[in-house]
Structure formats: C-alpha cells, structure tokens
Short mmCIF file of C-alpha atoms (C1' of nucleotides) in Angstrom, two decimals:
data_model
loop_
_atom_site.label_atom_id
_atom_site.label_comp_id
_atom_site.label_asym_id
_atom_site.label_seq_id
_atom_site.Cartn_x
_atom_site.Cartn_y
_atom_site.Cartn_z
CA MET E 199 0.00 -0.01 0.03
CA LEU E 200 2.81 2.38 -0.82
CA ALA E 201 0.66 4.30 -3.19
CA SER E 202 -2.04 5.43 -0.80
CA ARG E 203 0.49 6.55 1.75
CA TYR E 204 2.44 8.39 -0.88
CA PHE E 205 -0.41 10.41 -2.30
CA GLY E 206 -2.39 11.28 0.73
CA LEU E 207 -5.83 12.54 -0.12
CA MET E 208 -7.39 11.72 3.20
CA ILE E 209 -10.44 13.95 3.00
CA ALA E 210 -13.21 11.38 3.13
CA ARG E 211 -16.32 13.16 1.91
CA THR E 212 -18.89 10.44 2.29
CA PRO E 213 -18.29 7.79 4.95
CA ALA E 214 -19.53 5.11 2.59
CA THR E 215 -16.68 5.72 0.10
CA PRO E 216 -13.73 3.39 0.52
CA ALA E 217 -10.56 5.26 1.50
CA ASP E 218 -8.73 4.60 -1.69
CA ALA E 219 -11.46 5.74 -4.11
CA PRO E 220 -10.52 9.42 -3.86
CA LEU E 221 -6.90 8.47 -4.43
CA ILE E 222 -7.80 6.73 -7.65
CA ALA E 223 -9.75 9.79 -8.81
CA GLU E 224 -6.84 12.05 -7.90
CA LEU E 225 -4.32 9.92 -9.73
CA ILE E 226 -6.39 9.83 -12.89
CA GLU E 227 -6.75 13.59 -12.79
CA ARG E 228 -3.06 14.16 -12.26
CA LEU E 229 -2.11 11.74 -14.98
CA ALA E 230 -4.51 13.41 -17.36
CA ARG E 231 -3.13 16.84 -16.52
CA LEU E 232 0.36 15.63 -17.20
CA VAL E 233 -0.56 14.29 -20.59
CA ARG E 234 -2.43 17.45 -21.33
CA ALA E 235 0.70 19.45 -20.72
CA GLU E 236 2.62 17.03 -22.99
CA ARG E 237 0.00 17.56 -25.67
CA HIS E 238 0.87 21.14 -26.42
CA ALA E 239 3.14 19.97 -29.14
CA ALA E 240 3.52 20.27 -32.92
CA GLY E 241 1.51 23.43 -32.92
CA LEU E 242 -1.61 21.65 -31.75
CA ASN E 243 -3.41 21.85 -28.41
CA PRO E 244 -5.03 18.98 -26.49
CA ALA E 245 -8.48 19.46 -27.97
CA GLN E 246 -7.06 19.48 -31.47
CA TRP E 247 -5.11 16.31 -30.78
CA ASP E 248 -8.21 14.66 -29.48
CA ALA E 249 -10.18 15.52 -32.61
CA LEU E 250 -7.30 14.60 -34.93
CA THR E 251 -6.70 11.20 -33.43
CA TYR E 252 -10.38 10.45 -33.24
CA LEU E 253 -10.77 11.10 -36.95
CA ALA E 254 -7.76 8.88 -37.65
CA ARG E 255 -9.50 6.08 -35.80
CA CYS E 256 -13.25 6.31 -36.62
CA ASN E 257 -15.04 4.46 -39.36
CA ARG E 258 -16.31 6.24 -42.43
CA TYR E 259 -19.79 6.80 -40.98
CA SER E 260 -18.58 8.57 -37.86
CA ASN E 261 -16.41 11.28 -39.39
CA THR E 262 -18.89 14.13 -38.80
CA PRO E 263 -18.69 17.26 -36.60
CA GLY E 264 -21.50 15.90 -34.47
CA ALA E 265 -19.67 12.68 -33.75
CA VAL E 266 -16.52 14.61 -32.90
CA ALA E 267 -18.51 16.79 -30.51
CA ARG E 268 -19.95 13.80 -28.71
CA PHE E 269 -16.62 12.04 -28.55
CA LEU E 270 -14.96 15.12 -27.04
CA ASN E 271 -17.87 15.67 -24.65
CA ALA E 272 -18.15 19.18 -26.04
CA THR E 273 -20.95 21.15 -27.58
CA LYS E 274 -21.29 21.24 -31.33
CA GLY E 275 -20.19 24.86 -31.30
CA THR E 276 -17.00 24.15 -29.51
CA ALA E 277 -16.17 21.14 -31.70
CA SER E 278 -16.87 23.25 -34.82
CA GLN E 279 -14.29 25.74 -33.73
CA THR E 280 -11.70 23.10 -33.08
CA LEU E 281 -12.36 21.70 -36.56
CA ASN E 282 -11.94 25.25 -37.93
CA ALA E 283 -8.52 25.37 -36.36
CA LEU E 284 -7.51 22.02 -37.84
CA GLU E 285 -8.82 23.04 -41.26
CA ARG E 286 -6.86 26.27 -41.08
CA LYS E 287 -3.76 24.21 -40.45
CA HIS E 288 -4.50 22.06 -43.51
CA LEU E 289 -4.75 18.91 -41.46
CA LEU E 290 -8.38 18.38 -42.26
CA GLN E 291 -10.96 18.94 -45.01
CA ARG E 292 -14.70 19.44 -44.69
CA ARG E 293 -16.80 17.98 -47.57
CA PRO E 294 -20.53 17.90 -47.97
CA ASP E 295 -22.08 14.48 -47.72
CA PRO E 296 -23.44 13.29 -51.10
CA GLU E 297 -26.35 11.45 -49.43
CA SER E 298 -27.66 14.09 -47.07
CA GLY E 299 -27.47 17.81 -47.50
CA ARG E 300 -27.14 18.67 -43.88
CA VAL E 301 -24.29 16.32 -43.05
CA VAL E 302 -20.65 17.31 -43.36
CA ARG E 303 -17.90 14.73 -43.69
CA LEU E 304 -14.38 15.22 -42.28
CA PHE E 305 -11.30 13.87 -43.98
CA LEU E 306 -7.73 14.09 -42.76
CA THR E 307 -5.23 15.37 -45.30
CA PRO E 308 -2.02 13.42 -45.76
CA ARG E 309 -0.35 15.80 -43.36
CA GLY E 310 -3.14 15.22 -40.90
CA GLU E 311 -2.71 11.45 -41.13
CA THR E 312 1.01 11.72 -40.61
CA LEU E 313 0.65 13.98 -37.63
CA ALA E 314 -2.03 11.80 -36.04
CA ALA E 315 0.45 8.92 -35.92
CA ARG E 316 2.70 11.04 -33.73
CA ASP E 317 0.23 11.50 -30.88
CA PRO E 318 2.08 12.58 -27.72
CA MET E 319 -0.23 10.30 -25.78
CA GLN E 320 2.29 7.61 -26.61
CA GLU E 321 4.08 8.53 -23.41
CA LEU E 322 1.12 7.44 -21.43
CA THR E 323 1.03 4.25 -23.42
CA ALA E 324 4.65 3.62 -22.77
CA ALA E 325 4.11 4.09 -19.03
CA ALA E 326 1.25 1.62 -19.07
CA ALA E 327 3.36 -0.86 -20.98
CA THR E 328 5.84 -1.16 -18.11
CA LEU E 329 3.21 -2.51 -15.73
CA PRO E 330 2.92 -6.29 -15.11
CA ALA E 331 0.33 -7.94 -17.33
CA THR E 332 -2.04 -8.86 -14.46
CA GLN E 333 -2.07 -5.31 -13.26
CA ARG E 334 -2.73 -4.02 -16.75
CA GLU E 335 -5.69 -6.36 -17.04
CA ALA E 336 -7.14 -5.18 -13.74
CA MET E 337 -6.68 -1.57 -14.71
CA LEU E 338 -8.28 -2.07 -18.08
CA GLN E 339 -11.36 -3.58 -16.55
CA GLY E 340 -11.49 -1.05 -13.74
CA LEU E 341 -11.10 1.98 -15.98
CA ALA E 342 -13.64 0.66 -18.52
CA ALA E 343 -16.13 0.08 -15.71
CA MET E 344 -15.64 3.58 -14.41
CA LEU E 345 -16.01 5.12 -17.83
CA THR E 346 -19.19 3.27 -18.76
CA GLN E 347 -20.64 4.05 -15.35
CA LEU E 348 -19.94 7.78 -15.73
CA GLN E 349 -21.27 7.82 -19.25
CA ARG E 350 -24.39 6.02 -18.23
CA GLY E 351 -24.90 8.59 -15.51
CA ARG E 352 -24.70 11.29 -18.17
CA GLY E 353 -26.98 9.38 -20.48
CA ASP E 354 -24.59 9.39 -23.43
CA ARG E 355 -23.54 6.71 -25.77
CA PRO E 356 -20.14 5.08 -25.20
CA PHE E 357 -18.45 4.84 -28.66
CA GLY E 358 -17.15 1.42 -29.44
CA VAL E 359 -15.69 -0.52 -32.39
CA CYS E 360 -17.83 -2.14 -35.03
CA HIS E 361 -17.12 -5.77 -34.35
CA THR E 362 -18.50 -5.52 -30.82
CA CYS E 363 -21.70 -3.82 -31.92
CA ARG E 364 -25.09 -5.39 -32.08
CA HIS E 365 -25.60 -3.96 -35.55
CA PHE E 366 -22.52 -5.78 -36.87
CA ARG E 367 -22.97 -8.87 -39.04
CA ALA E 368 -19.70 -10.57 -39.88
CA GLY E 369 -19.19 -11.84 -43.39
CA ALA E 370 -18.56 -15.51 -44.04
CA LYS E 371 -15.21 -16.96 -43.06
CA GLY E 372 -12.47 -15.42 -45.14
CA GLU E 373 -14.88 -12.85 -46.40
CA ARG E 374 -13.45 -9.33 -46.28
CA THR E 375 -16.77 -7.45 -46.19
CA HIS E 376 -19.37 -7.27 -43.44
CA TRP E 377 -22.71 -5.61 -42.86
CA CYS E 378 -24.13 -2.97 -40.56
CA THR E 379 -27.85 -3.53 -39.88
CA LEU E 380 -28.31 0.04 -38.64
CA LEU E 381 -26.86 1.96 -41.52
CA GLU E 382 -27.62 -0.85 -43.97
CA GLN E 383 -24.19 -0.47 -45.45
CA THR E 384 -21.32 -2.73 -46.34
CA LEU E 385 -18.38 -2.62 -43.97
CA GLN E 386 -14.84 -3.27 -45.01
CA ASP E 387 -12.63 -5.55 -43.01
CA SER E 388 -10.65 -2.53 -41.90
CA ASP E 389 -13.75 -1.00 -40.34
CA ARG E 390 -14.01 -3.80 -37.82
CA THR E 391 -11.68 -2.16 -35.35
CA ARG E 392 -12.69 1.42 -35.92
CA LEU E 393 -14.64 3.68 -33.57
CA CYS E 394 -18.26 4.19 -34.45
CA ALA E 395 -20.52 6.90 -33.15
CA GLU E 396 -23.59 4.68 -33.49
CA HIS E 397 -22.07 1.86 -31.49
CA GLU E 398 -24.39 -0.18 -29.27
CA PRO E 399 -22.84 -2.99 -27.21
CA ALA E 400 -24.03 -6.45 -28.27
CA MET J 118 -11.50 -9.32 -21.78
CA LEU J 119 -14.66 -7.40 -22.53
CA ALA J 120 -12.93 -4.09 -22.06
CA SER J 121 -10.27 -4.42 -24.71
CA ARG J 122 -12.75 -5.67 -27.25
CA TYR J 123 -15.12 -2.90 -26.42
CA PHE J 124 -12.74 -0.03 -26.88
CA GLY J 125 -10.68 -1.08 -29.81
CA LEU J 126 -7.59 0.96 -30.18
CA MET J 127 -5.67 -1.50 -32.20
CA ILE J 128 -3.04 0.73 -33.63
CA ALA J 129 0.11 -0.84 -32.21
CA ARG J 130 2.87 1.73 -32.61
CA THR J 131 5.85 -0.15 -31.34
CA PRO J 132 5.78 -3.93 -31.60
CA ALA J 133 7.18 -4.14 -28.11
CA THR J 134 4.13 -2.50 -26.57
CA PRO J 135 1.55 -4.94 -25.14
CA ALA J 136 -1.76 -4.67 -26.94
CA ASP J 137 -3.65 -3.36 -23.93
CA ALA J 138 -1.30 -0.51 -23.04
CA PRO J 139 -2.83 1.94 -25.57
CA LEU J 140 -6.25 0.98 -24.32
CA ILE J 141 -5.30 1.95 -20.81
CA ALA J 142 -3.98 5.27 -22.04
CA GLU J 143 -7.13 5.89 -24.08
CA LEU J 144 -9.37 5.10 -21.15
CA ILE J 145 -7.52 7.45 -18.85
CA GLU J 146 -7.78 10.16 -21.40
CA ARG J 147 -11.49 9.68 -21.93
CA LEU J 148 -12.19 9.57 -18.22
CA ALA J 149 -10.25 12.73 -17.73
CA ARG J 150 -12.14 14.45 -20.51
CA LEU J 151 -15.43 13.47 -19.02
CA VAL J 152 -14.50 14.83 -15.65
CA ARG J 153 -13.19 17.96 -17.27
CA ALA J 154 -16.60 18.52 -18.82
CA GLU J 155 -18.20 17.93 -15.46
CA ARG J 156 -15.90 20.48 -13.94
CA HIS J 157 -17.40 23.46 -15.71
CA ALA J 158 -19.61 24.07 -12.65
CA ALA J 159 -20.33 26.67 -10.06
CA GLY J 160 -18.84 29.37 -12.26
CA LEU J 161 -15.40 27.80 -12.23
CA ASN J 162 -13.45 25.99 -14.95
CA PRO J 163 -11.24 22.93 -14.59
CA ALA J 164 -8.03 24.85 -14.02
CA GLN J 165 -9.67 26.95 -11.32
CA TRP J 166 -11.06 23.83 -9.58
CA ASP J 167 -7.60 22.32 -9.68
CA ALA J 168 -6.00 25.33 -8.02
CA LEU J 169 -8.79 25.76 -5.49
CA THR J 170 -8.75 22.11 -4.37
CA TYR J 171 -4.98 22.06 -4.23
CA LEU J 172 -5.01 25.05 -1.92
CA ALA J 173 -7.59 23.38 0.23
CA ARG J 174 -5.28 20.40 0.66
CA CYS J 175 -1.72 21.71 0.85
CA ASN J 176 0.15 22.48 3.96
CA ARG J 177 0.98 26.02 4.98
CA TYR J 178 4.40 26.06 3.35
CA SER J 179 3.07 25.09 -0.04
CA ASN J 180 0.42 27.74 -0.62
CA THR J 181 2.44 29.81 -3.06
CA PRO J 182 1.86 30.64 -6.78
CA GLY J 183 4.98 28.69 -7.64
CA ALA J 184 3.74 25.55 -5.94
CA VAL J 185 0.37 25.89 -7.64
CA ALA J 186 2.14 26.23 -11.00
CA ARG J 187 4.14 23.10 -10.47
CA PHE J 188 1.14 21.14 -9.22
CA LEU J 189 -0.88 22.10 -12.29
CA ASN J 190 2.04 21.42 -14.60
CA ALA J 191 1.64 24.97 -15.93
CA THR J 192 3.99 27.88 -16.25
CA LYS J 193 4.10 30.48 -13.53
CA GLY J 194 2.40 32.97 -15.80
CA THR J 195 -0.56 30.69 -16.50
CA ALA J 196 -0.96 29.85 -12.84
CA SER J 197 -0.84 33.52 -11.96
CA GLN J 198 -3.74 34.21 -14.24
CA THR J 199 -5.80 31.38 -12.79
CA LEU J 200 -5.12 32.79 -9.38
CA ASN J 201 -6.20 36.25 -10.59
CA ALA J 202 -9.50 34.71 -11.69
CA LEU J 203 -10.03 33.11 -8.26
CA GLU J 204 -9.14 36.29 -6.50
CA ARG J 205 -11.59 38.28 -8.61
CA LYS J 206 -14.27 35.82 -7.53
CA HIS J 207 -13.34 36.37 -3.86
CA LEU J 208 -12.46 32.74 -3.31
CA LEU J 209 -8.79 33.49 -2.60
CA GLN J 210 -6.58 36.14 -1.11
CA ARG J 211 -2.96 36.94 -1.88
CA ARG J 212 -0.86 38.09 1.05
CA PRO J 213 2.83 38.92 1.16
CA ASP J 214 4.96 36.51 3.12
CA PRO J 215 6.26 38.07 6.34
CA GLU J 216 9.53 36.13 6.12
CA SER J 217 10.54 36.70 2.50
CA GLY J 218 9.75 39.65 0.38
CA ARG J 219 9.47 37.77 -2.90
CA VAL J 220 7.09 35.08 -1.70
CA VAL J 221 3.31 35.44 -1.92
CA ARG J 222 0.99 33.34 0.28
CA LEU J 223 -2.41 32.20 -0.91
CA PHE J 224 -5.36 31.84 1.42
CA LEU J 225 -8.82 30.60 0.64
CA THR J 226 -11.66 32.77 1.86
CA PRO J 227 -14.51 31.14 3.73
CA ARG J 228 -16.41 31.04 0.45
CA GLY J 229 -13.41 29.39 -1.18
CA GLU J 230 -13.22 26.74 1.51
CA THR J 231 -16.89 25.97 1.19
CA LEU J 232 -16.72 25.68 -2.55
CA ALA J 233 -13.65 23.49 -2.50
CA ALA J 234 -15.59 20.93 -0.54
CA ARG J 235 -18.02 20.64 -3.42
CA ASP J 236 -15.51 19.47 -6.00
CA PRO J 237 -17.25 17.88 -9.01
CA MET J 238 -14.46 15.27 -9.09
CA GLN J 239 -16.53 13.44 -6.51
CA GLU J 240 -18.32 11.73 -9.39
CA LEU J 241 -15.06 10.09 -10.37
CA THR J 242 -14.54 9.09 -6.79
CA ALA J 243 -17.99 7.59 -6.65
CA ALA J 244 -17.32 5.61 -9.79
CA ALA J 245 -14.06 4.30 -8.31
CA ALA J 246 -15.86 3.32 -5.14
CA THR J 247 -18.07 0.85 -6.97
CA LEU J 248 -15.11 -1.32 -7.96
CA PRO J 249 -14.15 -4.44 -6.00
CA ALA J 250 -11.46 -3.81 -3.43
CA THR J 251 -8.84 -5.89 -5.07
CA GLN J 252 -9.34 -4.11 -8.35
CA ARG J 253 -9.09 -0.73 -6.60
CA GLU J 254 -5.83 -1.79 -5.05
CA ALA J 255 -4.40 -2.86 -8.40
CA MET J 256 -5.47 0.36 -10.03
CA LEU J 257 -4.02 2.44 -7.23
CA GLN J 258 -0.64 0.85 -7.60
CA GLY J 259 -0.71 0.90 -11.36
CA LEU J 260 -1.76 4.51 -11.64
CA ALA J 261 0.75 5.61 -9.02
CA ALA J 262 3.49 3.78 -10.89
CA MET J 263 2.49 5.40 -14.18
CA LEU J 264 2.41 8.83 -12.60
CA THR J 265 5.78 8.61 -10.93
CA GLN J 266 7.30 7.21 -14.09
CA LEU J 267 6.00 10.05 -16.21
CA GLN J 268 7.03 12.63 -13.68
CA ARG J 269 10.49 11.16 -13.40
CA GLY J 270 10.74 11.38 -17.18
CA ARG J 271 9.92 15.07 -17.03
CA GLY J 272 12.27 15.56 -14.08
CA ASP J 273 9.77 17.11 -11.82
CA ARG J 274 8.98 16.52 -8.20
CA PRO J 275 5.97 14.38 -7.34
CA PHE J 276 4.11 16.24 -4.48
CA GLY J 277 3.34 14.04 -1.51
CA VAL J 278 2.08 14.37 2.03
CA CYS J 279 4.33 15.26 4.97
CA HIS J 280 4.29 12.03 6.91
CA THR J 281 5.79 10.08 3.99
CA CYS J 282 8.59 12.63 3.48
CA ARG J 283 12.17 12.15 4.46
CA HIS J 284 12.21 15.58 6.06
CA PHE J 285 9.40 14.63 8.43
CA ARG J 286 10.23 13.86 12.05
CA ALA J 287 7.24 12.64 13.99
CA GLY J 288 6.74 13.93 17.56
CA ALA J 289 6.69 11.56 20.50
CA LYS J 290 3.70 9.28 20.95
CA GLY J 291 0.62 11.34 21.66
CA GLU J 292 2.49 14.47 20.72
CA ARG J 293 0.52 16.73 18.45
CA THR J 294 3.47 18.56 16.90
CA HIS J 295 6.14 17.30 14.55
CA TRP J 296 9.21 18.66 12.81
CA CYS J 297 10.30 19.37 9.24
CA THR J 298 14.07 19.12 8.84
CA LEU J 299 14.01 20.96 5.55
CA LEU J 300 12.10 24.06 6.52
CA GLU J 301 13.15 23.72 10.15
CA GLN J 302 9.61 24.42 11.22
CA THR J 303 7.11 22.87 13.61
CA LEU J 304 4.36 20.90 11.91
CA GLN J 305 0.89 20.56 13.36
CA ASP J 306 -0.73 17.21 13.51
CA SER J 307 -3.15 18.35 10.81
CA ASP J 308 -0.23 18.94 8.46
CA ARG J 309 0.64 15.26 8.38
CA THR J 310 -1.80 14.45 5.61
CA ARG J 311 -1.43 17.62 3.58
CA LEU J 312 0.25 18.05 0.27
CA CYS J 313 3.68 19.60 0.30
CA ALA J 314 5.54 21.09 -2.62
CA GLU J 315 8.89 20.17 -1.10
CA HIS J 316 8.04 16.54 -0.61
CA GLU J 317 10.77 13.96 -1.09
CA PRO J 318 9.87 10.31 -0.64
CA ALA J 319 11.55 8.69 2.38
"C1'" DT D 60 -49.00 20.30 -49.89
"C1'" DC D 61 -48.31 22.86 -46.01
"C1'" DT D 62 -46.58 22.96 -41.59
"C1'" DT D 63 -44.50 21.72 -37.61
"C1'" DG D 64 -40.62 19.90 -35.48
"C1'" DA D 65 -36.34 17.61 -35.15
"C1'" DT D 66 -31.49 17.34 -36.72
"C1'" DA D 67 -26.78 18.93 -38.38
"C1'" DG D 68 -23.96 22.34 -38.52
"C1'" DT D 69 -22.10 27.20 -38.08
"C1'" DA D 70 -21.19 32.12 -36.26
"C1'" DT D 71 -20.50 35.10 -32.52
"C1'" DC D 72 -19.70 36.60 -27.74
"C1'" DG D 73 -17.28 36.79 -23.36
"C1'" DA D 74 -14.43 34.70 -19.90
"C1'" DG D 75 -10.58 32.30 -19.41
"C1'" DT D 76 -6.51 28.88 -20.60
"C1'" DC D 77 -1.98 28.50 -22.04
"C1'" DG D 78 2.83 29.08 -23.62
"C1'" DA D 79 6.04 32.64 -24.63
"C1'" DT D 80 8.17 36.67 -23.68
"C1'" DA D 81 9.44 40.30 -21.04
"C1'" DC D 82 9.93 42.30 -16.85
"C1'" DA D 83 9.90 43.60 -11.79
"C1'" DA D 84 11.56 42.74 -7.13
"C1'" DT D 85 14.04 40.22 -3.74
"C1'" DA D 86 17.53 37.09 -2.14
"C1'" DA D 87 21.83 34.62 -2.23
"C1'" DA D 88 26.54 33.72 -3.46
"C1'" DG D 89 30.79 35.09 -5.14
"C1'" DC S 184 28.99 44.69 -3.89
"C1'" DT S 185 28.09 43.00 -7.79
"C1'" DT S 186 26.44 39.13 -10.47
"C1'" DT S 187 23.04 35.42 -10.54
"C1'" DA S 188 19.09 32.89 -9.26
"C1'" DT S 189 14.45 32.89 -7.56
"C1'" DT S 190 9.64 34.47 -7.17
"C1'" DG S 191 6.10 36.47 -9.04
"C1'" DT S 192 3.47 39.47 -12.41
"C1'" DA S 193 1.86 41.69 -16.99
"C1'" DT S 194 0.92 41.33 -21.76
"C1'" DC S 195 0.23 39.11 -26.29
"C1'" DG S 196 -1.91 35.93 -29.52
"C1'" DA S 197 -4.13 31.66 -30.52
"C1'" DC S 198 -7.37 28.98 -28.85
"C1'" DT S 199 -11.07 26.54 -25.71
"C1'" DC S 200 -15.52 26.41 -24.03
"C1'" DG S 201 -20.47 27.10 -22.92
"C1'" DA S 202 -24.26 29.88 -24.31
"C1'" DT S 203 -27.02 31.75 -27.56
"C1'" DA S 204 -28.72 32.60 -31.84
"C1'" DC S 205 -28.98 31.31 -36.36
"C1'" DT S 206 -29.40 28.61 -41.11
"C1'" DA S 207 -30.35 24.69 -43.80
"C1'" DT S 208 -32.08 20.30 -44.35
"C1'" DC S 209 -34.92 16.46 -43.57
"C1'" DA S 210 -39.09 14.07 -41.65
"C1'" DA S 211 -43.72 13.28 -40.30
"C1'" DG S 212 -48.30 14.54 -39.76
"C1'" DA S 213 -52.64 17.14 -41.06
#
DNA sequence: TCTTGATAGTATCGAGTCGATACAATAAAG
DNA sequence: CTTTATTGTATCGACTCGATACTATCAAGA
C-alpha cells in the first residue's frame, strides 16, 4: 500500500466511500493533466489532438462534426471551432455528404494522417506498458467500468468499435466485407476495429 | 476481456508494446475528458477547480503561486492568471509572506473553503468506489506507478504528504506537533496528511 | 401540400487557458 | 558589492468552451 500513503488525499467526503477511491480519482486527474501538458506539441493543443486522433480512428460513418462533438464531450459549437482550427492548419478537409445535404464529412489530409500517428499520448501508453500484465488487465477492466458508469450517468452513448456492436454482421469466413444492420451499409474488413458513433454493445 | 474488445484501439505503434497498453492510455484520457466537462460548474473552470482544491489540501508552506504552477504542470504565468480569476471571484486572497519579500502566500476565503468541498471530481470518486477492493488496489498501484514514471521522465517533483517525506520527524507518541528538517519548522498534527511542494519520498 | 418539429452544422460573444516573452523585485553567493 | 538565481506578475496571440442565436435540411403529420 505504498501508493495510498504516498499520495495522501485523506479527505473522506462520504463515509460510505472506501478510503482509496478518492486516491484513484486524484491519480487519474493528475495523469491526465500531465498528458495534457505534454500535448501542447507540434502546434496543436489537447483538444485538437483529441479531434485529430479520433478522426484517424473512426469508421467512415462517424467522421462528422456531431460525432466529434460527442466524442470530445463538447458542444457542437466548440467542436466546430476546433475543426476550424484544424482546417486552417490544412490537417483536415470538410466535404458535404453526397447522401444528405445537412451532413458534413471530415477527412484528414495526408499531413493530418502523418501527424495523427505522432500523438504525444504515446508517453502514457509507454508508461502503461511497463506494468505487469495482471495489473494491466485489472486496470483495463476497472477503468472501462468507471467510464461506462460515468457515461451511463450522463446518459450518453459510449463509442465502441464495429465488431462488438449489435448492428454488426460478420461476413462468411475469409470474407473481407461485413454488414451494418443500422446503416444498412457494407463494412470493409478494416472498419471492424474502428470507432463508431452509433455503437451499441451487443 | 470485454474491455479491450469494447474499446478497440488496435493501432500498435511499437511492436514491443503490449496490446492493452494503448487501451489503458485511451481510457484514462477519456475519463479525464469526461470529468473535465463535469468540472465546468459553479462558475469555475477545470483549471480553477484544480487550483482551488490544491490550496484546500496543501500544507501552509506550499500555498504559493509557484507551488500551484508546479502542481498544475503549468507555467508560472498561466498559474498567476488562474489565481487572478479566483481572487476576482473572492475565493482567494494573496498576502505577502512576512519572512521573504518575494514570496506570496495564498489563502482561501470562507467562500473558497466551502466551494472546495463541493469538487465535481466526486463523481469520479464515486465511480471508483463501486469497484471491488482488489481491483481498486491494483489500479491504485498501477496509476501511481505510471504517474511517478511520467514525472520522473519530465524531471519534476511528485508532491506528496508530509508524513511520508524524508524531512518529516514525528513527535513523541501522543505528541501533536512534529518537525520538518528541511524548513526547520514545527508541523501541526493536521499537516501530516497535507500536500507539500517540497516533498521527497523517504 | 403545407406545416410543424427535429436534426446537423455554423457564427459570434465573453471569460478564461496556455505558452512565450518580457519584466519587476528580492535574495543569495561570489 | 556585484552578479546570478528565484519568485512572481503583466501582456500578447491563438485557442477553448459554454451559451445563444442562427441557417439549412430532412421528416412526419394534417
């Protein structure tokens, strides 16, 4: 129990809360703040990095300003401004959707793709990689549980990847195309592991 | 392994990195962003909450603008502006240090103290509290390890509480005063669990 | 068809963050 | 007694962020 003695946040606010719960919250906050500081790099700021790396990782139905806004937990207005900044820096292009006149599609430019691969968050990843495997597993589950619980409390949708979605229908063995029953669209094999704004857990 | 399938961040950047390390990083980021959104409350913004709650929890030698800046991982200039905002809102008072003419001491007003107790981060704490105890323990250790590693990499000091510091000399049993060998000052019992900017692990 | 309403996105405003730079004052060390 | 380091502040420009107001498009019902 070195950790809890080391970072002492002993102010117990509700007696029902276990003593180490506030410590976990504190550590998550401080880690996030550290990465935030790290993410003022390459002329981008944290919000811009978030949007850029989201767009590098979402499937082709989730590359809209609205999806970015929801992913960033920001209002549409705020997200729109961040997208303006990325567009001004020629990392991103807005194009009208051919299907629907009120939808805008976002595409990274080659420069944007290149930059997205250099996300400063890698430092956090590297730190996580040094942990023993069993601990990583416990953290993964714990963090995921915390996130889904908080999101449920806010009533917003949690963003997942296609192949864990209840609208996903895998193609036959060896088949490289799949099907989304919600959008009624063909999915490429590469879409399987991409973030989708319409994701609903199976 | 529901978690890693649910949040698929499959872009392995270095082959040496375990597959779940980026997931952990991603989850920490998203949790932090959620809390950040939550922290636009009571007329304060996240940076102001950070400074306010730090000042509510630090010992009386660490309530300076410089310590706030280091705790927030911000420059002195940025921290100074945040402190301006808090002072304008009458949550905080700057007073010159009687000992040293270039040091400023920060004191929360009664309103500031009251507000600090209503930190929106409590939601994160509540989410952590629902986890099983063994998982909390693993997360605590893992997060602490990640934080210290990142801080070491940046070469900055990690902020701990007095009674884990190598400069701390506990008073005799039942004694309510202690001693700091660095500042050569008496410490009250209540200081034992407060954050100190000069902290060095024992 | 007309109309009402929901949805997707943008523009603008004001307060504030944030790093960078420049600068003041004080303290310490030679 | 002069450097030099430390502590803190002011100002600038780009940007975030929520709030508000707005436009355009689509959808569903009368």
